[in-house]
PDB file of C-alpha atoms (C1' of nucleotides) in Angstrom:
ATOM      1  CA  MET A  30      -0.047  -0.450  -0.093  1.00 44.00           C
ATOM      2  CA  ILE A  31       2.644   2.127   0.808  1.00 48.00           C
ATOM      3  CA  THR A  32       4.353   1.811  -2.602  1.00 48.00           C
ATOM      4  CA  LYS A  33       1.236   2.771  -4.153  1.00 48.00           C
ATOM      5  CA  LEU A  34       1.648   6.013  -2.550  1.00 50.00           C
ATOM      6  CA  ASP A  35       4.826   6.599  -2.996  1.00 46.00           C
ATOM      7  CA  SER A  36       4.478   6.251  -6.587  1.00 56.00           C
ATOM      8  CA  MET A  37       1.503   8.688  -7.099  1.00 85.00           C
ATOM      9  CA  LEU A  38       2.225  11.841  -8.015  1.00 94.00           C
ATOM     10  CA  LEU A  39       0.050  14.697  -6.577  1.00 95.00           C
ATOM     11  CA  PRO A  40      -2.625  16.276  -9.012  1.00 94.00           C
ATOM     12  CA  ARG A  41      -1.796  19.786  -9.885  1.00 94.00           C
ATOM     13  CA  LYS A  42      -4.717  21.424  -8.738  1.00 93.00           C
ATOM     14  CA  LYS A  43      -4.867  19.314  -5.174  1.00 94.00           C
ATOM     15  CA  PHE A  44      -1.495  20.613  -5.006  1.00 96.00           C
ATOM     16  CA  ILE A  45      -2.033  24.183  -5.584  1.00 96.00           C
ATOM     17  CA  TYR A  46      -5.312  24.194  -3.572  1.00 96.00           C
ATOM     18  CA  HIS A  47      -3.691  22.671  -0.590  1.00 97.00           C
ATOM     19  CA  TYR A  48      -0.644  24.560  -0.440  1.00 97.00           C
ATOM     20  CA  LYS A  49      -1.589  27.899  -1.509  1.00 97.00           C
ATOM     21  CA  ASN A  50      -0.231  29.826   1.378  1.00 97.00           C
ATOM     22  CA  VAL A  51      -3.226  32.488   1.460  1.00 95.00           C
ATOM     23  CA  ARG A  52      -4.273  34.496   4.808  1.00 93.00           C
ATOM     24  CA  TRP A  53      -7.568  32.625   4.782  1.00 92.00           C
ATOM     25  CA  ALA A  54      -7.334  29.142   3.793  1.00 91.00           C
ATOM     26  CA  ARG A  55     -11.067  28.130   3.884  1.00 92.00           C
ATOM     27  CA  GLY A  56     -12.379  24.733   3.724  1.00 90.00           C
ATOM     28  CA  ARG A  57      -9.216  22.785   3.681  1.00 92.00           C
ATOM     29  CA  HIS A  58     -10.273  19.751   5.480  1.00 93.00           C
ATOM     30  CA  GLU A  59      -7.056  17.853   4.573  1.00 95.00           C
ATOM     31  CA  THR A  60      -3.121  18.000   5.111  1.00 97.00           C
ATOM     32  CA  TYR A  61      -0.682  17.001   2.951  1.00 97.00           C
ATOM     33  CA  LEU A  62       2.608  16.004   3.514  1.00 98.00           C
ATOM     34  CA  CYS A  63       5.028  15.405   1.088  1.00 98.00           C
ATOM     35  CA  PHE A  64       8.338  13.997   1.814  1.00 97.00           C
ATOM     36  CA  VAL A  65      11.758  12.749   0.802  1.00 97.00           C
ATOM     37  CA  VAL A  66      13.637  10.045   2.548  1.00 96.00           C
ATOM     38  CA  LYS A  67      17.833  10.359   2.424  1.00 96.00           C
ATOM     39  CA  ARG A  68      20.153   7.659   3.817  1.00 93.00           C
ATOM     40  CA  ARG A  69      23.170   8.898   5.464  1.00 87.00           C
ATOM     41  CA  VAL A  70      26.383   7.182   4.299  1.00 81.00           C
ATOM     42  CA  GLY A  71      29.306   9.035   5.970  1.00 79.00           C
ATOM     43  CA  PRO A  72      29.582  12.313   4.665  1.00 82.00           C
ATOM     44  CA  ASP A  73      27.325  11.542   2.060  1.00 84.00           C
ATOM     45  CA  THR A  74      23.329  11.444   1.610  1.00 84.00           C
ATOM     46  CA  LEU A  75      21.511   9.263  -1.047  1.00 88.00           C
ATOM     47  CA  THR A  76      17.856  10.078  -1.673  1.00 87.00           C
ATOM     48  CA  PHE A  77      16.082   6.587  -0.701  1.00 88.00           C
ATOM     49  CA  ASP A  78      12.038   7.388  -0.867  1.00 93.00           C
ATOM     50  CA  PHE A  79       9.757  10.167  -1.467  1.00 95.00           C
ATOM     51  CA  GLY A  80       6.221  10.558  -1.651  1.00 95.00           C
ATOM     52  CA  HIS A  81       3.085  12.199   0.101  1.00 96.00           C
ATOM     53  CA  LEU A  82       0.752  11.156   2.204  1.00 96.00           C
ATOM     54  CA  ARG A  83      -2.791  12.815   3.218  1.00 96.00           C
ATOM     55  CA  ASN A  84      -4.036  12.597   6.783  1.00 96.00           C
ATOM     56  CA  ARG A  85      -6.764   9.997   7.448  1.00 93.00           C
ATOM     57  CA  SER A  86      -9.645   9.661   9.485  1.00 84.00           C
ATOM     58  CA  GLY A  87      -8.863  11.344  12.688  1.00 88.00           C
ATOM     59  CA  CYS A  88      -5.112  10.660  12.633  1.00 96.00           C
ATOM     60  CA  HIS A  89      -3.203  13.581  11.584  1.00 97.00           C
ATOM     61  CA  VAL A  90      -0.666  13.371   8.816  1.00 98.00           C
ATOM     62  CA  GLU A  91       2.200  13.723  11.040  1.00 98.00           C
ATOM     63  CA  LEU A  92       1.458  10.946  12.967  1.00 97.00           C
ATOM     64  CA  LEU A  93       0.546   8.955   9.824  1.00 97.00           C
ATOM     65  CA  PHE A  94       4.181   9.384   8.445  1.00 97.00           C
ATOM     66  CA  LEU A  95       5.658   8.096  11.831  1.00 97.00           C
ATOM     67  CA  ARG A  96       3.260   5.388  11.405  1.00 94.00           C
ATOM     68  CA  TYR A  97       5.099   4.783   8.209  1.00 94.00           C
ATOM     69  CA  LEU A  98       8.380   5.306   8.893  1.00 93.00           C
ATOM     70  CA  GLY A  99       9.778   2.041   9.758  1.00 90.00           C
ATOM     71  CA  ALA A 100       8.644   0.831   6.236  1.00 91.00           C
ATOM     72  CA  LEU A 101      10.401   3.690   4.617  1.00 91.00           C
ATOM     73  CA  CYS A 102      13.788   3.853   6.911  1.00 92.00           C
ATOM     74  CA  PRO A 103      14.731   0.182   7.048  1.00 89.00           C
ATOM     75  CA  GLY A 104      17.287  -0.509   9.672  1.00 88.00           C
ATOM     76  CA  LEU A 105      16.342   2.932  11.461  1.00 90.00           C
ATOM     77  CA  TRP A 106      16.384   0.840  14.557  1.00 85.00           C
ATOM     78  CA  GLY A 107      18.779  -1.488  13.943  1.00 73.00           C
ATOM     79  CA  TYR A 108      19.084  -5.096  15.468  1.00 62.00           C
ATOM     80  CA  GLY A 109      20.777  -3.916  18.878  1.00 55.00           C
ATOM     81  CA  ALA A 110      20.892  -7.684  20.089  1.00 56.00           C
ATOM     82  CA  THR A 111      23.182  -9.000  17.049  1.00 58.00           C
ATOM     83  CA  GLY A 112      25.242  -5.606  17.297  1.00 59.00           C
ATOM     84  CA  GLU A 113      23.803  -4.642  13.994  1.00 65.00           C
ATOM     85  CA  LYS A 114      24.706  -0.758  13.212  1.00 74.00           C
ATOM     86  CA  ARG A 115      21.741   1.247  13.018  1.00 82.00           C
ATOM     87  CA  ILE A 116      21.251   3.251   9.812  1.00 89.00           C
ATOM     88  CA  SER A 117      21.277   7.182   9.721  1.00 92.00           C
ATOM     89  CA  TYR A 118      18.511   8.839   8.080  1.00 94.00           C
ATOM     90  CA  SER A 119      17.521  12.707   7.215  1.00 95.00           C
ATOM     91  CA  VAL A 120      13.874  13.124   6.538  1.00 97.00           C
ATOM     92  CA  THR A 121      12.832  16.444   4.847  1.00 98.00           C
ATOM     93  CA  TRP A 122       8.871  16.888   4.691  1.00 98.00           C
ATOM     94  CA  PHE A 123       6.878  19.799   3.280  1.00 98.00           C
ATOM     95  CA  CYS A 124       3.318  20.070   4.921  1.00 98.00           C
ATOM     96  CA  SER A 125       0.394  22.333   3.946  1.00 98.00           C
ATOM     97  CA  TRP A 126      -0.100  23.030   7.767  1.00 98.00           C
ATOM     98  CA  SER A 127       2.439  23.627  10.567  1.00 98.00           C
ATOM     99  CA  PRO A 128       1.934  20.545  13.181  1.00 98.00           C
ATOM    100  CA  CYS A 129      -0.518  21.137  15.980  1.00 97.00           C
ATOM    101  CA  VAL A 130       0.584  20.659  19.677  1.00 97.00           C
ATOM    102  CA  ASN A 131      -0.537  17.115  20.133  1.00 97.00           C
ATOM    103  CA  CYS A 132       2.103  16.149  16.971  1.00 98.00           C
ATOM    104  CA  SER A 133       4.890  18.522  18.192  1.00 98.00           C
ATOM    105  CA  ILE A 134       4.961  16.531  21.344  1.00 97.00           C
ATOM    106  CA  GLN A 135       4.848  13.020  20.061  1.00 97.00           C
ATOM    107  CA  LEU A 136       7.281  14.044  17.315  1.00 98.00           C
ATOM    108  CA  CYS A 137       9.575  15.146  20.022  1.00 98.00           C
ATOM    109  CA  GLN A 138       9.270  12.087  21.904  1.00 97.00           C
ATOM    110  CA  PHE A 139      10.199   9.992  18.888  1.00 96.00           C
ATOM    111  CA  LEU A 140      13.266  11.837  17.649  1.00 97.00           C
ATOM    112  CA  ASN A 141      14.279  11.578  21.339  1.00 96.00           C
ATOM    113  CA  LYS A 142      14.446   7.948  20.818  1.00 94.00           C
ATOM    114  CA  THR A 143      15.873   8.077  17.373  1.00 94.00           C
ATOM    115  CA  PRO A 144      18.835  10.061  17.776  1.00 93.00           C
ATOM    116  CA  ASN A 145      20.183   8.521  13.796  1.00 93.00           C
ATOM    117  CA  LEU A 146      16.781  10.462  12.554  1.00 96.00           C
ATOM    118  CA  ARG A 147      17.341  14.229  11.420  1.00 96.00           C
ATOM    119  CA  LEU A 148      14.188  16.176  10.527  1.00 98.00           C
ATOM    120  CA  ARG A 149      14.003  18.886   8.491  1.00 98.00           C
ATOM    121  CA  ILE A 150      10.137  20.458   8.236  1.00 98.00           C
ATOM    122  CA  PHE A 151       9.004  23.099   5.660  1.00 98.00           C
ATOM    123  CA  VAL A 152       5.385  23.971   6.033  1.00 98.00           C
ATOM    124  CA  SER A 153       3.220  26.443   3.900  1.00 98.00           C
ATOM    125  CA  ARG A 154       0.777  27.316   6.463  1.00 97.00           C
ATOM    126  CA  LEU A 155       1.089  27.899  10.343  1.00 97.00           C
ATOM    127  CA  TYR A 156      -1.808  26.052  12.108  1.00 97.00           C
ATOM    128  CA  PHE A 157      -3.483  28.034  15.243  1.00 96.00           C
ATOM    129  CA  CYS A 158      -0.630  30.268  15.831  1.00 96.00           C
ATOM    130  CA  ASP A 159      -2.502  33.389  16.174  1.00 94.00           C
ATOM    131  CA  LEU A 160      -2.760  33.579  19.828  1.00 93.00           C
ATOM    132  CA  GLU A 161       0.111  34.853  21.651  1.00 90.00           C
ATOM    133  CA  ASP A 162       0.020  32.002  24.135  1.00 90.00           C
ATOM    134  CA  SER A 163      -1.357  28.720  21.996  1.00 93.00           C
ATOM    135  CA  LEU A 164      -0.238  25.713  22.231  1.00 95.00           C
ATOM    136  CA  GLU A 165       0.776  25.588  18.855  1.00 97.00           C
ATOM    137  CA  ARG A 166       3.449  27.993  18.962  1.00 96.00           C
ATOM    138  CA  GLU A 167       4.605  26.114  22.185  1.00 95.00           C
ATOM    139  CA  GLY A 168       4.904  23.214  20.288  1.00 97.00           C
ATOM    140  CA  LEU A 169       6.800  24.281  17.294  1.00 97.00           C
ATOM    141  CA  ARG A 170       9.494  26.189  20.012  1.00 96.00           C
ATOM    142  CA  MET A 171       9.780  22.516  21.284  1.00 96.00           C
ATOM    143  CA  LEU A 172      10.738  20.980  17.912  1.00 97.00           C
ATOM    144  CA  THR A 173      13.171  23.395  17.428  1.00 96.00           C
ATOM    145  CA  LYS A 174      14.757  22.460  20.830  1.00 94.00           C
ATOM    146  CA  ALA A 175      14.600  18.932  20.050  1.00 96.00           C
ATOM    147  CA  GLY A 176      16.722  19.623  16.981  1.00 96.00           C
ATOM    148  CA  VAL A 177      14.240  20.252  13.898  1.00 98.00           C
ATOM    149  CA  ARG A 178      14.857  23.164  11.774  1.00 97.00           C
ATOM    150  CA  ILE A 179      11.142  24.650  10.775  1.00 98.00           C
ATOM    151  CA  SER A 180      10.629  26.996   7.948  1.00 98.00           C
ATOM    152  CA  VAL A 181       8.022  28.523   5.872  1.00 98.00           C
ATOM    153  CA  MET A 182       8.275  27.661   2.344  1.00 98.00           C
ATOM    154  CA  SER A 183       9.275  30.186  -0.321  1.00 97.00           C
ATOM    155  CA  TYR A 184       9.033  30.132  -3.969  1.00 97.00           C
ATOM    156  CA  LYS A 185      12.264  28.228  -4.192  1.00 97.00           C
ATOM    157  CA  ASP A 186      10.210  25.099  -1.846  1.00 98.00           C
ATOM    158  CA  TYR A 187       7.086  25.505  -4.007  1.00 98.00           C
ATOM    159  CA  PHE A 188       8.945  25.029  -7.214  1.00 97.00           C
ATOM    160  CA  TYR A 189      10.909  21.825  -5.895  1.00 97.00           C
ATOM    161  CA  CYS A 190       7.805  20.185  -4.735  1.00 98.00           C
ATOM    162  CA  TRP A 191       5.935  21.186  -7.819  1.00 97.00           C
ATOM    163  CA  GLN A 192       8.876  19.345  -9.641  1.00 95.00           C
ATOM    164  CA  LYS A 193       9.053  16.062  -7.459  1.00 96.00           C
ATOM    165  CA  PHE A 194       5.796  15.650  -6.011  1.00 96.00           C
ATOM    166  CA  VAL A 195       3.434  16.752  -8.290  1.00 96.00           C
ATOM    167  CA  ASP A 196       2.102  15.633 -11.520  1.00 94.00           C
ATOM    168  CA  CYS A 197       3.162  18.614 -13.546  1.00 87.00           C
ATOM    169  CA  LYS A 198       3.483  17.223 -17.008  1.00 86.00           C
ATOM    170  CA  LYS A 199       6.380  19.360 -17.227  1.00 85.00           C
ATOM    171  CA  SER A 200       4.421  22.398 -17.312  1.00 93.00           C
ATOM    172  CA  ASN A 201       6.173  24.933 -14.935  1.00 93.00           C
ATOM    173  CA  PHE A 202       5.107  25.847 -11.419  1.00 96.00           C
ATOM    174  CA  LYS A 203       3.030  29.190 -11.738  1.00 95.00           C
ATOM    175  CA  ALA A 204       3.539  31.221  -8.595  1.00 96.00           C
ATOM    176  CA  TRP A 205      -0.220  32.416  -6.974  1.00 95.00           C
ATOM    177  CA  GLU A 206      -0.629  36.194  -6.352  1.00 92.00           C
ATOM    178  CA  GLU A 207       0.677  36.806  -3.250  1.00 94.00           C
ATOM    179  CA  LEU A 208       2.824  33.555  -2.701  1.00 97.00           C
ATOM    180  CA  HIS A 209       6.129  35.829  -2.183  1.00 96.00           C
ATOM    181  CA  GLN A 210       4.033  38.393   0.278  1.00 96.00           C
ATOM    182  CA  ASN A 211       2.569  35.927   2.589  1.00 97.00           C
ATOM    183  CA  SER A 212       5.909  33.556   2.563  1.00 97.00           C
ATOM    184  CA  VAL A 213       7.599  36.699   3.945  1.00 97.00           C
ATOM    185  CA  ARG A 214       5.012  37.517   6.434  1.00 96.00           C
ATOM    186  CA  LEU A 215       4.568  33.731   7.524  1.00 97.00           C
ATOM    187  CA  THR A 216       8.210  33.503   7.918  1.00 97.00           C
ATOM    188  CA  ARG A 217       8.639  36.535  10.188  1.00 95.00           C
ATOM    189  CA  LYS A 218       5.619  35.245  11.956  1.00 96.00           C
ATOM    190  CA  LEU A 219       7.497  31.856  12.503  1.00 97.00           C
ATOM    191  CA  ASN A 220      10.732  33.918  13.563  1.00 95.00           C
ATOM    192  CA  ARG A 221       8.978  35.793  16.351  1.00 94.00           C
ATOM    193  CA  ILE A 222       7.619  32.486  17.473  1.00 95.00           C
ATOM    194  CA  LEU A 223      10.494  30.597  17.807  1.00 95.00           C
ATOM    195  CA  GLN A 224      12.556  33.476  19.049  1.00 89.00           C
ATOM    196  CA  ALA A 225      10.183  34.095  21.795  1.00 78.00           C
ATOM    197  CA  TRP A 226      11.948  33.960  25.247  1.00 73.00           C
ATOM    198  CA  ASP A 227      10.976  31.556  27.736  1.00 71.00           C
ATOM    199  CA  LEU A 228      10.330  33.165  30.964  1.00 75.00           C
ATOM    200  CA  GLU A 229      12.677  30.723  33.132  1.00 78.00           C
ATOM    201  CA  ASP A 230      15.010  31.213  30.127  1.00 79.00           C
ATOM    202  CA  LEU A 231      14.705  34.996  30.466  1.00 82.00           C
ATOM    203  CA  ARG A 232      15.148  35.043  34.414  1.00 87.00           C
ATOM    204  CA  ASP A 233      17.962  32.527  34.158  1.00 86.00           C
ATOM    205  CA  ALA A 234      19.896  34.901  31.833  1.00 86.00           C
ATOM    206  CA  LEU A 235      19.402  38.155  34.099  1.00 90.00           C
ATOM    207  CA  LYS A 236      20.648  36.338  37.095  1.00 89.00           C
ATOM    208  CA  LEU A 237      23.398  35.017  34.990  1.00 89.00           C
ATOM    209  CA  LEU A 238      24.107  38.972  34.194  1.00 91.00           C
ATOM    210  CA  GLY A 239      23.905  40.081  37.491  1.00 89.00           C
ATOM    211  CA  PHE A 240      20.399  41.852  37.550  1.00 85.00           C
TER     212      PHE A 240
ATOM    213  C1'  DA B  28     -13.633  45.555   8.075  1.00 61.45           C
ATOM    214  C1'  DT B  29     -13.545  40.796   7.925  1.00 61.45           C
ATOM    215  C1'  DT B  30     -13.229  35.851   7.036  1.00 61.45           C
ATOM    216  C1'  DT B  31      -9.700  29.636   8.559  1.00 61.45           C
ATOM    217  C1'  DT B  32      -7.083  25.733  10.766  1.00 61.45           C
ATOM    218  C1'  DC B  33      -5.398  17.662  10.162  1.00 61.45           C
ATOM    219  C1'  DA B  34     -14.699  18.017   9.688  1.00 61.45           C
ATOM    220  C1'  DA B  35     -18.726  16.138  10.092  1.00 61.45           C
ATOM    221  C1'  DT B  36     -22.811  15.032   8.234  1.00 61.45           C
TER     222       DT B  36
END
DNA sequence: ATTTTCAAT
């Protein structure tokens, strides 16, 4: 089943509809995740697999991805008893929404147990991040602390996804209006979220400086 | 000016 998913390319309309970084993304009751799995061999990385997933019946797409990860990354967990060496992987994913707080927590826990997996996340839009004290914001900070680099997708990322994951029939990616402005706005917003001082950290820093 | 968000029906 997973191989079928992998070999399928996203229809153009679907990609545009779900990845459009518009301010008010009305009615998109689905989330898509395009991924590239790379195997790390010494200093080199080799593309191992790629494809896309969609959320299913009450399961957010990030957790669905974790479910498939064992199949996508053979040897990720190694065979401790026989002393077999674990294989290192790098995963980059491009998701139409940023993760909810629950997914962020589960991802952090998963990555903690899997130091030989590196994760890089690109998102098209920020999910429930409007309120200053939203848990989703905190989740993104947690992921960053867990070593995950999170970025908002820019033109070059959409362009890359179009070539890699979309059934584009060699047609060039055409940016929608405001792609750039929206990407810049969301990047600023994400930076503000990730740079937010933790109150405890701030107290520690002030104490250290003698205040 | 205001609008939405990994549905539920």
